[in-house]
XYZ file of C-alpha atoms in Angstrom:
639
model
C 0.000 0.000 0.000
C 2.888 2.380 0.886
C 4.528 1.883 -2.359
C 1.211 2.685 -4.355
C 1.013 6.072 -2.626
C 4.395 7.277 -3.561
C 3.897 10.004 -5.756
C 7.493 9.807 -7.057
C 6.151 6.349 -8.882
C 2.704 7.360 -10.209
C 2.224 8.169 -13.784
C 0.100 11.107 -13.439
C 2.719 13.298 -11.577
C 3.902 15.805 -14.155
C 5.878 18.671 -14.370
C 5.549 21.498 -12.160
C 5.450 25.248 -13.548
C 6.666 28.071 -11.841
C 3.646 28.467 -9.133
C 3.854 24.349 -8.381
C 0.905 24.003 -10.726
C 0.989 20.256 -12.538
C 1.020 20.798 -16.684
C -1.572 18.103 -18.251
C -3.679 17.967 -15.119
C -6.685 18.177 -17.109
C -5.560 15.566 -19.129
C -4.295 12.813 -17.210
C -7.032 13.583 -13.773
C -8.982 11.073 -14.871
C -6.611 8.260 -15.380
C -5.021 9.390 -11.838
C -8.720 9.265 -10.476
C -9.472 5.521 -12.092
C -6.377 3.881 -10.711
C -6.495 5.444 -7.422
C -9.777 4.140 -6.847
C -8.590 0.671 -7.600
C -8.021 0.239 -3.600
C -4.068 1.363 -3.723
C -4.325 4.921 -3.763
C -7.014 6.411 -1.624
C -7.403 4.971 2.200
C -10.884 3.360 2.336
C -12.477 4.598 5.795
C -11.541 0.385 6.960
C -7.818 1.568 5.850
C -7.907 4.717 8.003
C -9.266 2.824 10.681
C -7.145 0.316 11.191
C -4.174 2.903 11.099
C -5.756 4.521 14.055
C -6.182 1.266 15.742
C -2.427 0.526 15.220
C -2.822 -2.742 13.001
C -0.501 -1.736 9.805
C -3.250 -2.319 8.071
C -3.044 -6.106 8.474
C -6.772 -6.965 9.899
C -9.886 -5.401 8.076
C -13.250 -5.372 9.014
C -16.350 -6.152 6.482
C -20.046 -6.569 7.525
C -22.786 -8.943 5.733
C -25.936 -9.444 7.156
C -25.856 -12.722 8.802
C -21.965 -12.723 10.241
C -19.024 -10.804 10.170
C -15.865 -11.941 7.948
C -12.528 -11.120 9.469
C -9.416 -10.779 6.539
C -6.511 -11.612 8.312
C -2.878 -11.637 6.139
C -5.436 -12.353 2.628
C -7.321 -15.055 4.417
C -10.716 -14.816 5.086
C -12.012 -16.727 8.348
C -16.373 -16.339 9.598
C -16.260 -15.139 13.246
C -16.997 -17.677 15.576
C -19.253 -15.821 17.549
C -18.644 -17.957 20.767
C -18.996 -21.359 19.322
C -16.921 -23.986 21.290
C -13.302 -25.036 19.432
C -12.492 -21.830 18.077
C -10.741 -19.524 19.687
C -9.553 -15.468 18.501
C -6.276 -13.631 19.581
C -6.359 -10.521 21.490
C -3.892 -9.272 19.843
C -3.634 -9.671 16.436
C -7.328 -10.808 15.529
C -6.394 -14.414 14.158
C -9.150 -16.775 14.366
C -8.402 -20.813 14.467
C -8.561 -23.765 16.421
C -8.821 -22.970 19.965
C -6.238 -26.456 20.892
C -3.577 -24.796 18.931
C -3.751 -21.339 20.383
C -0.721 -19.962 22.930
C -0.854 -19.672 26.747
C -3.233 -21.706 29.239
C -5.527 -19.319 28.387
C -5.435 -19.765 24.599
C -5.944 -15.906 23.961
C -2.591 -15.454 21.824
C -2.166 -16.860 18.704
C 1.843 -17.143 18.676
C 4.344 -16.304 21.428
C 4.898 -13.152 19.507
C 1.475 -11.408 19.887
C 1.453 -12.900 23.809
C 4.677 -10.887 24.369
C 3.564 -7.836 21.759
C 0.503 -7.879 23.994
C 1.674 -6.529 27.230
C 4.044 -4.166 26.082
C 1.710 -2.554 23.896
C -2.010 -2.568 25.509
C -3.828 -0.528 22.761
C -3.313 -3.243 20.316
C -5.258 -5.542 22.879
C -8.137 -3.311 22.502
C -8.540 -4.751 18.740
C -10.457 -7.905 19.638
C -12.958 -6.024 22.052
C -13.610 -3.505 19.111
C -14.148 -6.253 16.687
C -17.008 -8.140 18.984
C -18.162 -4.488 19.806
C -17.273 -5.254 23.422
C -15.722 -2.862 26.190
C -12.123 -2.820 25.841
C -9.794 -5.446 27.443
C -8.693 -4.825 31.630
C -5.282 -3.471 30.488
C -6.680 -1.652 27.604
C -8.972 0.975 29.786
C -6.494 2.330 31.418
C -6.011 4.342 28.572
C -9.774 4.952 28.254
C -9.562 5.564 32.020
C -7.374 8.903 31.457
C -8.714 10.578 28.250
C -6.602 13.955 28.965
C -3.718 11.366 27.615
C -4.954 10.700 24.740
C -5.414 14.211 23.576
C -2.248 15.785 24.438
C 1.100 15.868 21.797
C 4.148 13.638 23.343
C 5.639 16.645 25.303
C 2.367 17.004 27.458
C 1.514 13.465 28.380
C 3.453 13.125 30.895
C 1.686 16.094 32.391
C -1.695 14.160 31.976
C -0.078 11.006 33.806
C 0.439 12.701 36.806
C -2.634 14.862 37.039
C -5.286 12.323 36.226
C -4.507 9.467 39.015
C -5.503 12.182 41.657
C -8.419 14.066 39.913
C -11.336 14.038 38.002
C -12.265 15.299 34.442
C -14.976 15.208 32.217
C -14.346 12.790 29.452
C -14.018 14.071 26.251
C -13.274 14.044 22.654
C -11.196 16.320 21.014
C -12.384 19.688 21.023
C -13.485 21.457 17.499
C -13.242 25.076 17.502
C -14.544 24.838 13.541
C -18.347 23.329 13.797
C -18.179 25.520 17.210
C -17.681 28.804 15.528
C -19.646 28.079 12.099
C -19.209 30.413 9.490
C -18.543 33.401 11.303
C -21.536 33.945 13.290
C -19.690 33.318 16.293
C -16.376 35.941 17.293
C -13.376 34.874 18.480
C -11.258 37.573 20.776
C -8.108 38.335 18.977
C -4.759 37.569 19.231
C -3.495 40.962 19.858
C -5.831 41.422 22.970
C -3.261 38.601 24.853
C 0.067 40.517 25.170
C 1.318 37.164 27.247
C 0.763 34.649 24.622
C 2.837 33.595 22.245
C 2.974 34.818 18.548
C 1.113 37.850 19.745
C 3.834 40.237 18.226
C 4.026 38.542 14.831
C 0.252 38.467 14.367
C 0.102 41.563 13.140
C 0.954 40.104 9.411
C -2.000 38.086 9.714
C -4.829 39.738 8.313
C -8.460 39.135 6.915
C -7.924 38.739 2.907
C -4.059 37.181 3.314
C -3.646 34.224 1.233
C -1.518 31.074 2.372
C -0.942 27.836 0.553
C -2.777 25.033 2.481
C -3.649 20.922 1.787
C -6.479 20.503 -0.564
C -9.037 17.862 0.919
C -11.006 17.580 -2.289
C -9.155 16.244 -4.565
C -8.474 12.492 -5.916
C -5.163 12.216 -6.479
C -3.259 9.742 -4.180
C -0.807 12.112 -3.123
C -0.461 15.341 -0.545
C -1.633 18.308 -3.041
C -2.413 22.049 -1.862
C -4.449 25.410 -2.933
C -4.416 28.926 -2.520
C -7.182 30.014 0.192
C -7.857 33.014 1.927
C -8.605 33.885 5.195
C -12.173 35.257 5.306
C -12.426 35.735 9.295
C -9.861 35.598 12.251
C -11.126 33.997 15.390
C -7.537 33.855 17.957
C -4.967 32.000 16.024
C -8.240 30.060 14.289
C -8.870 31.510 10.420
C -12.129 31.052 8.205
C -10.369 29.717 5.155
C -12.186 29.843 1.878
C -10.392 28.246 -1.423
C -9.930 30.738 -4.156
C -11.975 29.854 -6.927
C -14.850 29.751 -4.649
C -15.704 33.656 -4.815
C -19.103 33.991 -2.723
C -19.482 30.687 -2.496
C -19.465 30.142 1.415
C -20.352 26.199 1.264
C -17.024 24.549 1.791
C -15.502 27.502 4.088
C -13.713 25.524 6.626
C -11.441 26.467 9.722
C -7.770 25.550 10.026
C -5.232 26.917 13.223
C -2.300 29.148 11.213
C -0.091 28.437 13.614
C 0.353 24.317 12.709
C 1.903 22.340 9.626
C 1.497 22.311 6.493
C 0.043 25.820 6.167
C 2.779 28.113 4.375
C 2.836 31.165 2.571
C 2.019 31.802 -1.126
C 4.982 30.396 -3.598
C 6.168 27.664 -1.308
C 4.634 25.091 -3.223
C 7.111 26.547 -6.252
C 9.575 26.971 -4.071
C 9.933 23.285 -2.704
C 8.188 21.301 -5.722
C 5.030 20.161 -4.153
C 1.536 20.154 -6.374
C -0.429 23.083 -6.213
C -4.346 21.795 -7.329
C -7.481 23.294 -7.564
C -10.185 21.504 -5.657
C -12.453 19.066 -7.769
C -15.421 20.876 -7.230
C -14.370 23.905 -9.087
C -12.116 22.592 -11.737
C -14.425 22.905 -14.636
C -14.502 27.068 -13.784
C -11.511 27.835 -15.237
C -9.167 26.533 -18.092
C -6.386 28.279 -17.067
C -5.530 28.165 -13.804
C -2.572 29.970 -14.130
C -3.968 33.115 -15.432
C -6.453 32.459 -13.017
C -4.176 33.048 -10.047
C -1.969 35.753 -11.896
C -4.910 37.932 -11.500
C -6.221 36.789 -8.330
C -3.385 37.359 -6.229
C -1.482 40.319 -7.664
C -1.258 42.823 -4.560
C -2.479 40.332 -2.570
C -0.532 39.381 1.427
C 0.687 36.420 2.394
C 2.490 35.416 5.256
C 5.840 36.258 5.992
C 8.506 33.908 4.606
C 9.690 32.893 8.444
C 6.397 32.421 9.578
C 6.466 28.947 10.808
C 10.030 29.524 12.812
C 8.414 31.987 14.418
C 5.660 29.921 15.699
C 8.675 27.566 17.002
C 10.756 29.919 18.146
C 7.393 31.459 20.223
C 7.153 28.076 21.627
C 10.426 28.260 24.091
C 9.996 29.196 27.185
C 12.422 30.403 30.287
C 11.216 28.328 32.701
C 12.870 25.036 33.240
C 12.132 22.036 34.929
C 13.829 21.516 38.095
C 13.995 25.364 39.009
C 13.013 26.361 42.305
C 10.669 29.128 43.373
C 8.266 30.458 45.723
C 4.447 29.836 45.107
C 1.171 30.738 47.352
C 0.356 27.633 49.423
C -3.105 26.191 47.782
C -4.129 24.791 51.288
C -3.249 27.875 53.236
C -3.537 31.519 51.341
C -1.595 33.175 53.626
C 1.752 32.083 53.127
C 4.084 30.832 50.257
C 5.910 27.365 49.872
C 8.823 26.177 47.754
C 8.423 24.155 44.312
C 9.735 23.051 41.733
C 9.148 22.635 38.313
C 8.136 19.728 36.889
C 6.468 20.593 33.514
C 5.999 23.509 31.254
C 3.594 23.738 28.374
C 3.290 26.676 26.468
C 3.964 29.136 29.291
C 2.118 27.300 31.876
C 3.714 25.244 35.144
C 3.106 22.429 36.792
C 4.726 22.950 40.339
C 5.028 20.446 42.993
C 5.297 21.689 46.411
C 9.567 20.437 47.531
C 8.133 17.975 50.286
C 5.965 16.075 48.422
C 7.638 12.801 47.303
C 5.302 11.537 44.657
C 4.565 14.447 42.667
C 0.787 14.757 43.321
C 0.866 17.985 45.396
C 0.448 19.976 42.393
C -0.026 23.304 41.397
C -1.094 24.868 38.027
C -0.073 28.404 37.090
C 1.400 30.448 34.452
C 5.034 31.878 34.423
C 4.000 35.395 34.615
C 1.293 34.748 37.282
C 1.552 36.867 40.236
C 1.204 33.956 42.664
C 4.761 32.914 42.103
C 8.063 34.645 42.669
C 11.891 34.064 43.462
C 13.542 32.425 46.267
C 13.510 34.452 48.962
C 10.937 36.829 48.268
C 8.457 36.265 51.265
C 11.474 37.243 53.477
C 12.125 40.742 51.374
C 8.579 41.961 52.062
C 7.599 40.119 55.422
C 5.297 37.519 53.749
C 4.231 34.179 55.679
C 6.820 31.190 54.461
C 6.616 28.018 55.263
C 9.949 26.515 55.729
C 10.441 23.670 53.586
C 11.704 20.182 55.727
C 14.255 19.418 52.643
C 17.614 20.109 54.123
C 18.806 20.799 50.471
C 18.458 20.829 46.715
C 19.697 18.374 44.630
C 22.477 19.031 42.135
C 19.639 19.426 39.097
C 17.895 22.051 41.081
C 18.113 25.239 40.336
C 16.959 28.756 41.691
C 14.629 29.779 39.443
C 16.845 33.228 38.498
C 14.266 36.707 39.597
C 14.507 38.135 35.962
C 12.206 35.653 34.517
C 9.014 36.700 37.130
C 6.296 39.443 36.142
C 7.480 42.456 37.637
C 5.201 44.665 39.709
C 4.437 48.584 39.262
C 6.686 50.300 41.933
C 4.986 52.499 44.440
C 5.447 55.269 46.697
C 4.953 54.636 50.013
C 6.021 57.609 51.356
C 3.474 59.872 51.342
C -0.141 58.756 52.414
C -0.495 54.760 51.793
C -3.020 52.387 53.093
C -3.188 51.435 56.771
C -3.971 47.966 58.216
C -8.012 48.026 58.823
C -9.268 50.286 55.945
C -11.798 48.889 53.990
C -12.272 48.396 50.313
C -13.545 45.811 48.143
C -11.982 42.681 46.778
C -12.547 39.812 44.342
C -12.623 36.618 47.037
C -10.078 34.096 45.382
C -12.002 31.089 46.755
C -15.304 32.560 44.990
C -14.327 34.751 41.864
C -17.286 35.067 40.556
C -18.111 37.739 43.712
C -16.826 40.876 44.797
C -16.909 41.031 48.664
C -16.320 43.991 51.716
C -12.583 43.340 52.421
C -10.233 45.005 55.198
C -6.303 45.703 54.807
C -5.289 43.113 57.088
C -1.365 43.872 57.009
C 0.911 46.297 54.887
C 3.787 44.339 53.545
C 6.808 45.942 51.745
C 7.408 46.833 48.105
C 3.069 47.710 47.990
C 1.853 44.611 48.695
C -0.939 43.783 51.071
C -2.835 41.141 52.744
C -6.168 41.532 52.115
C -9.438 39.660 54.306
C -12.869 39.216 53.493
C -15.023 40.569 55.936
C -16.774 38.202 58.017
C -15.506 34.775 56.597
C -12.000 35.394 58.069
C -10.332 32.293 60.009
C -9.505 33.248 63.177
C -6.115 32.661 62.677
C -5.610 34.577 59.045
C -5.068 31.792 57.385
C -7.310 32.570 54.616
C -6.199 36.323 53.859
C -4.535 36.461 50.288
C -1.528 38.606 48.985
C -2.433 41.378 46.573
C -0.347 44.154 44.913
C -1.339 47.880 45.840
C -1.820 48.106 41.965
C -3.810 44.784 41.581
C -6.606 44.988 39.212
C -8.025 42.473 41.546
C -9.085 45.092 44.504
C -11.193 48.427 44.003
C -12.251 51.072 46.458
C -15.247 51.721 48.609
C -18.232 52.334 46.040
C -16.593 50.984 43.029
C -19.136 47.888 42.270
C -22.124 50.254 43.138
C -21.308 52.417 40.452
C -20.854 49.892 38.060
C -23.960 48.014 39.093
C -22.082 45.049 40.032
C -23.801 43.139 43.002
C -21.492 43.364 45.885
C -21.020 40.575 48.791
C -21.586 41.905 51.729
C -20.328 40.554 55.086
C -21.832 37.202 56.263
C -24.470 37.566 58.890
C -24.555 41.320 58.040
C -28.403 42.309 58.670
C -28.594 45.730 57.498
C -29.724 45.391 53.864
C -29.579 46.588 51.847
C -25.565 47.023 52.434
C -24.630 50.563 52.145
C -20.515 51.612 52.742
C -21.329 54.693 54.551
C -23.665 52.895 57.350
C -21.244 49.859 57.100
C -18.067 52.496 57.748
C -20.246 54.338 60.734
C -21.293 51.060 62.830
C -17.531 49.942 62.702
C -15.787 52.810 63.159
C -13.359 51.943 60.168
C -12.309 54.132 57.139
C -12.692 53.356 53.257
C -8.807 53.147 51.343
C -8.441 56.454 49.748
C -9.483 56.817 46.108
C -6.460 57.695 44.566
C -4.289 54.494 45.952
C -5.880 52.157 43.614
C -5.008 51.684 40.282
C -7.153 53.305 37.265
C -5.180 52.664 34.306
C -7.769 50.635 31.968
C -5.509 49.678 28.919
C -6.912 49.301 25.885
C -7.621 45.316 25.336
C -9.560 45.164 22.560
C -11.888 42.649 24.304
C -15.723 42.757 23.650
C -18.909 41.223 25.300
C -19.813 38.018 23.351
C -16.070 36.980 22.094
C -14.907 33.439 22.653
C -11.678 32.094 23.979
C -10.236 29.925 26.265
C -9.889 30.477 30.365
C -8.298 28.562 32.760
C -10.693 27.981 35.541
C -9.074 29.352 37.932
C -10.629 27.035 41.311
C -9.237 24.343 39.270
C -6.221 25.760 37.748
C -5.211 22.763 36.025
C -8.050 22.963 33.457
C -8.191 24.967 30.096
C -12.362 25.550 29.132
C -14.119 27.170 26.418
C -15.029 30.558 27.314
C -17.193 33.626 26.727
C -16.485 37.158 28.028
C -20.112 37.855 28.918
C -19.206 41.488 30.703
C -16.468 44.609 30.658
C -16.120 47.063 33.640
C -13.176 49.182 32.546
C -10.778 46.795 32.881
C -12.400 43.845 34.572
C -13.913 40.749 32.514
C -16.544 38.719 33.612
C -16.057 35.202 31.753
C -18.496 32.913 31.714
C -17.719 28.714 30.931
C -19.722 27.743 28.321
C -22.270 24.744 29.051
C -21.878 25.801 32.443
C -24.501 27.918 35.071
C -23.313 31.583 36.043
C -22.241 30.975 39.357
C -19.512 29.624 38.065
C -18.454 32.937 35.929
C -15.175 34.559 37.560
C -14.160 38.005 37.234
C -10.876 38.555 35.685
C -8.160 41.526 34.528
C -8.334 41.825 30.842
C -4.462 40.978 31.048
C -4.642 37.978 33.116
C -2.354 35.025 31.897
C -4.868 32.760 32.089
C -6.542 33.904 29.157
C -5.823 32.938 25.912
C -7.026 32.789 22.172
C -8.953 30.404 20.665
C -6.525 27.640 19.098
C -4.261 28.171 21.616
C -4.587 24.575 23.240
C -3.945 23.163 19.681
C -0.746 24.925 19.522
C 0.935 24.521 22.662
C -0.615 20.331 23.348
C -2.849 21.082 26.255
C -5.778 19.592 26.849
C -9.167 22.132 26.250
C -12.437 21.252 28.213
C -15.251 21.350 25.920
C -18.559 23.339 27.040
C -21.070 20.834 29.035
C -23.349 19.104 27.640
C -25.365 19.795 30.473
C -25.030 21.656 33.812
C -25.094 18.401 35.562
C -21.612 17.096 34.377
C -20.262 19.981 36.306
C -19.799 18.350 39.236
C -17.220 15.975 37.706
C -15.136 19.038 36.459
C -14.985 20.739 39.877
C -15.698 18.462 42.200
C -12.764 19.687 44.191
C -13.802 23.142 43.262
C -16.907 23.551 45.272
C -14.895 22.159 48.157
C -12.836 24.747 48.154
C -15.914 27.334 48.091
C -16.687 29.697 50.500
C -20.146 27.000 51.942
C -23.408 29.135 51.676
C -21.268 32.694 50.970
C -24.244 35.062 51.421
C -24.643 37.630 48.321
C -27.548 39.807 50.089
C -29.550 41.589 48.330
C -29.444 43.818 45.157
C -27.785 47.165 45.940
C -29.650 50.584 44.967
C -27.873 52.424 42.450
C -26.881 55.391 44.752
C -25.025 54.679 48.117
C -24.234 57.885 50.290
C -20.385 57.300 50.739
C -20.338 56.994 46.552
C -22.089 59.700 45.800
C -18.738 61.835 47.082
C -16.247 59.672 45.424
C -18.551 59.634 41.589
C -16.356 61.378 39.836
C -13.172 59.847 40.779
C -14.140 56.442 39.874
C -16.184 56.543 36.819
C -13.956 55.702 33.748
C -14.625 55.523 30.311
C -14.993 51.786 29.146
């Protein structure tokens, strides 16, 4: 079969002209078309199937209406279908007498598919898919884990140690394409994620810029390609539309410009490959050639380097092994050491130094603000818990401080917050609210610890670490004004909450105004785009997303297929945003929308453990509140 395929042998391979077009197409198509269709040229869906299966090709499957017929190595045998004497391998699919079959057991035909067995156990799922059983004990544990099957070879091992320890919704592969249709549905762009990577070379990338991509309609037994252009940009996802097509919006199709075999215009000249038009259009034209002359003089394409780019985007700082401080998942108020043990596409797996087996994970991104350098907690008077690890092993290595987000420097000089003002503050163990929150403690270099009123520990070991400049923390008044329902304390019993009653009966003051921080860049976001979100009380998972709401800077993102409760508010630069295709790119696993709000619990199951229990919301605030009326002016910004 492999040798039938090779174009270099096939008679209707001709001569390429200078734009990789084929001379005598016309003539010789159908004479390509008749042989290939003789069973050596074109995969038959049984051919594909067996590929995926990992047979070689070597067992096929046919159906008749009283039995099924297995063709093993050009012999035909009838399944047995359970009848006494006969016997089928597990691993290869050979049927025969049961007496002369390998092993006690007689499941192997030869000693070679008993050993080929158990050091390969997807092949033993072949039998099980032939009957149209479950799949063999050894072959589920593949089944078991489906986040490994999705993920390229540098993420598995990510997968591996994640899914013995936690639960995810099982899945198929994720398609952005049928999701989006043609266009109805908008993508966020690249250029609203300054973090991600490719972000500065998208600008190229355009709607109208042609590229030279595979042709899927064609019947010619070999890899051809076509011009297309992109008709819509949804993240690094384009609308592609062959040229030839014109208006005709029918076989529009979606393709990620950021993976093989998509290259700029005259590589197919460049490197000798066959530049086609698709089947369903060749009778429009009789000269292709003229055809494109016209079509694509003045036209963009992308840049020459484009796919080294996309490589060289993929390398990343970090390093496995390096050492650095990150916030403690089980206790917010203090940092830990950990270690890197995986990084894909600008995300890390840590795992915390003391834990042996590796499943004391933590999932972040390298510019997140929850991680820093060794030693940091002890430069601005952070909690720390020491690590029991007398030292690091030879491979370890500080994690060096150039390679963290840096932080805004402030003056602290002149008037600066105090410990018990008041303010308000996204809760990070319920982001979907905004809650009355008091300074707790001033640390060093502007950072504070921050507590939500009335669901405080009595010890503080659930108030967080936020920058003076976090987007994360907004004065006295600020969700009023933006009709955003604030949380008000729990047990609080004079609702409707309003600051200036709140500020009276505890004889506290609000953070000044003009401490917070107001810049609102602009993102580019809008209220209906898609992308894809980490979910941040399960940091580990990557889910389809919707930005539902803006306030100035803030983004309210909803999970699609999920209820709203579980929406989180987010900065519009967060690094756990990204565009759509950017799971594709970088071999991480995306979670698909539900299919229904139920499934949810298997997703965040450890999620709503970690939720604040019955956080009461209170009711819905008026739209004037005494203390804001007096601060108006200084907080309302232009979206």
């Amino acid at each position: 079969m492999e040798t039938s395929r090779d174009p270099v042998e096939r008679p209707c391979r001709k001569r390429r002209d200078s734009f990789g077009m084929m001379d005598g197409l016309d003539e010789d198509r159908s004479s390509c078309s008749t042989e290939s269709s003789g069973g050596s040229g074109v995969s038959s869906p049984e051919d594909s199937d067996d590929e995926e299966l990992g047979g070689g090709g070597v067992t096929h499957i046919t159906h008749s209406s009283s039995l099924t017929l297995i063709k093993t190595n050009g012999q035909v045998y009838t399944y047995p279908d359970g009848r006494t004497g006969m016997a089928t391998c597990e691993m290869c699919g050979m049927v025969g007498v049961r007496d002369a079959f390998y092993s006690k057991t007689k499941r192997f035909c030869s000693v070679s598919c008993s050993r080929s067995f158990s050091s390969n156990s997807k092949k033993a799922s072949i039998l099980a898919r032939l009957q149209g059983k479950p799949p063999t004990k050894k072959a589920k544990v593949l089944h078991k884990q489906p986040l490994m099957t999705k993920l390229t070879s540098c993420s598995q091992h990510q997968i591996n140690q994640q899914g013995g320890a936690k639960k995810s919704v099982a899945v198929d592969m994720f398609d952005w394409g049928r999701y989006l249709g043609h266009g109805d549905v908008t993508g966020a762009p690249v250029s609203c994620f300054k973090h991600v990577s490719m972000e500065k070379w998208w600008r190229d990338i355009s709607e109208g810029v042609r590229l030279e991509v595979l042709n899927s309609d064609s019947s010619l037994p070999m890899k051809v390609y076509w011009i297309a252009a992109v008709i819509k940009l949804a993240g690094f996802k384009a609308l592609l539309r062959y040229e030839g097509f014109d208006s005709d919006s029918s076989r529009d199709f979606w393709l990620n410009l950021c993976v093989p075999d998509i290259h700029p215009v005259g590589w197919c000249a460049a490197g000798g490959k066959p530049l086609v038009p698709p089947q369903a259009i060749l009778h429009r034209f009789t000269n292709w050639k003229s055809f494109l002359v016209k079509r694509l003089t003045g036209s963009k394409t992308l840049p020459v380097d484009f796919s080294s780019k996309v490589q060289e985007s993929m390398q990343f700082p970090f390093k496995k092994q390096m050492r650095l401080e990150v916030v403690d998942k089980t206790h917010l108020c203090r940092t830990r050491v950990a270690l890197i043990e995986q990084v894909i596409g600008g995300r890390l797996r840590l795992v915390y130094e003391e834990c042996d087996d590796g499943t004391d994970d933590f999932w972040c991104h390298m510019y997140s603000p929850l991680i820093h350098s060794i030693g940091w907690s002890r430069s601005i008077g952070h909690r720390f818990k020491r690590s029991d690890v007398s030292k690091k092993l030879d491979a370890q290595l500080d994690a060096p401080g150039q390679l963290f987000a840096k932080v805004k420097e402030v003056d602290q000089s002149g008037p600066w917050f105090q410990d018990g003002m008041k303010l308000e503050a996204i809760d990070p163990l319920n982001l979907s609210t905004i809650c009355v929150a008091t300074v707790r403690k001033v640390l060093a270099d502007g950072y504070l610890m921050i507590g939500i009123d009335g669901s405080e520990a009595a010890d503080g070991s659930d108030w967080f670490c936020y920058h003076s400049t976090s987007p994360s923390i907004f004065p006295a008044g600020f969700c009023d004004i933006n009709n955003i329902e604030l949380t008000p304390p729990r047990g609080y019993t004079s609702l409707p909450f309003r600051w200036f009653e709140y500020l009276m009966e505890s004889n506290t003051v609000a953070a000044p105004v003009n401490l917070f921080n107001k810049d609102i860049p602009n993102h580019g976001f809008c209220p209906g785009m898609k992308l894809e979100a980490v979910d941040l009380m399960e940091p580990r998972l990557v889910c389809v997303a919707t930005v539902t709401r803006i306030v100035h800077r803030l983004l309210r993102i909803h999970f699609d297929g999920w209820e709203d409760e579980y929406d989180q508010w987010v900065d519009c630069e967060s690094p756990d945003l990204y565009p759509v295709g950017w799971c594709q790119l970088t071999g991480y696993q995306l979670q698909p929308p539900a299919v229904n709000a139920g499934s949810r619990e298997l997703q965040s199951s450890a999620s709503k453990q970690r939720k604040k229990s019955q956080q009461y919301r209170g009711q819905k605030k008026s739209l004037c509140l005494s203390v804001a009326s007096s601060t108006a002016h200084n907080l309302k910004l232009s979206n």
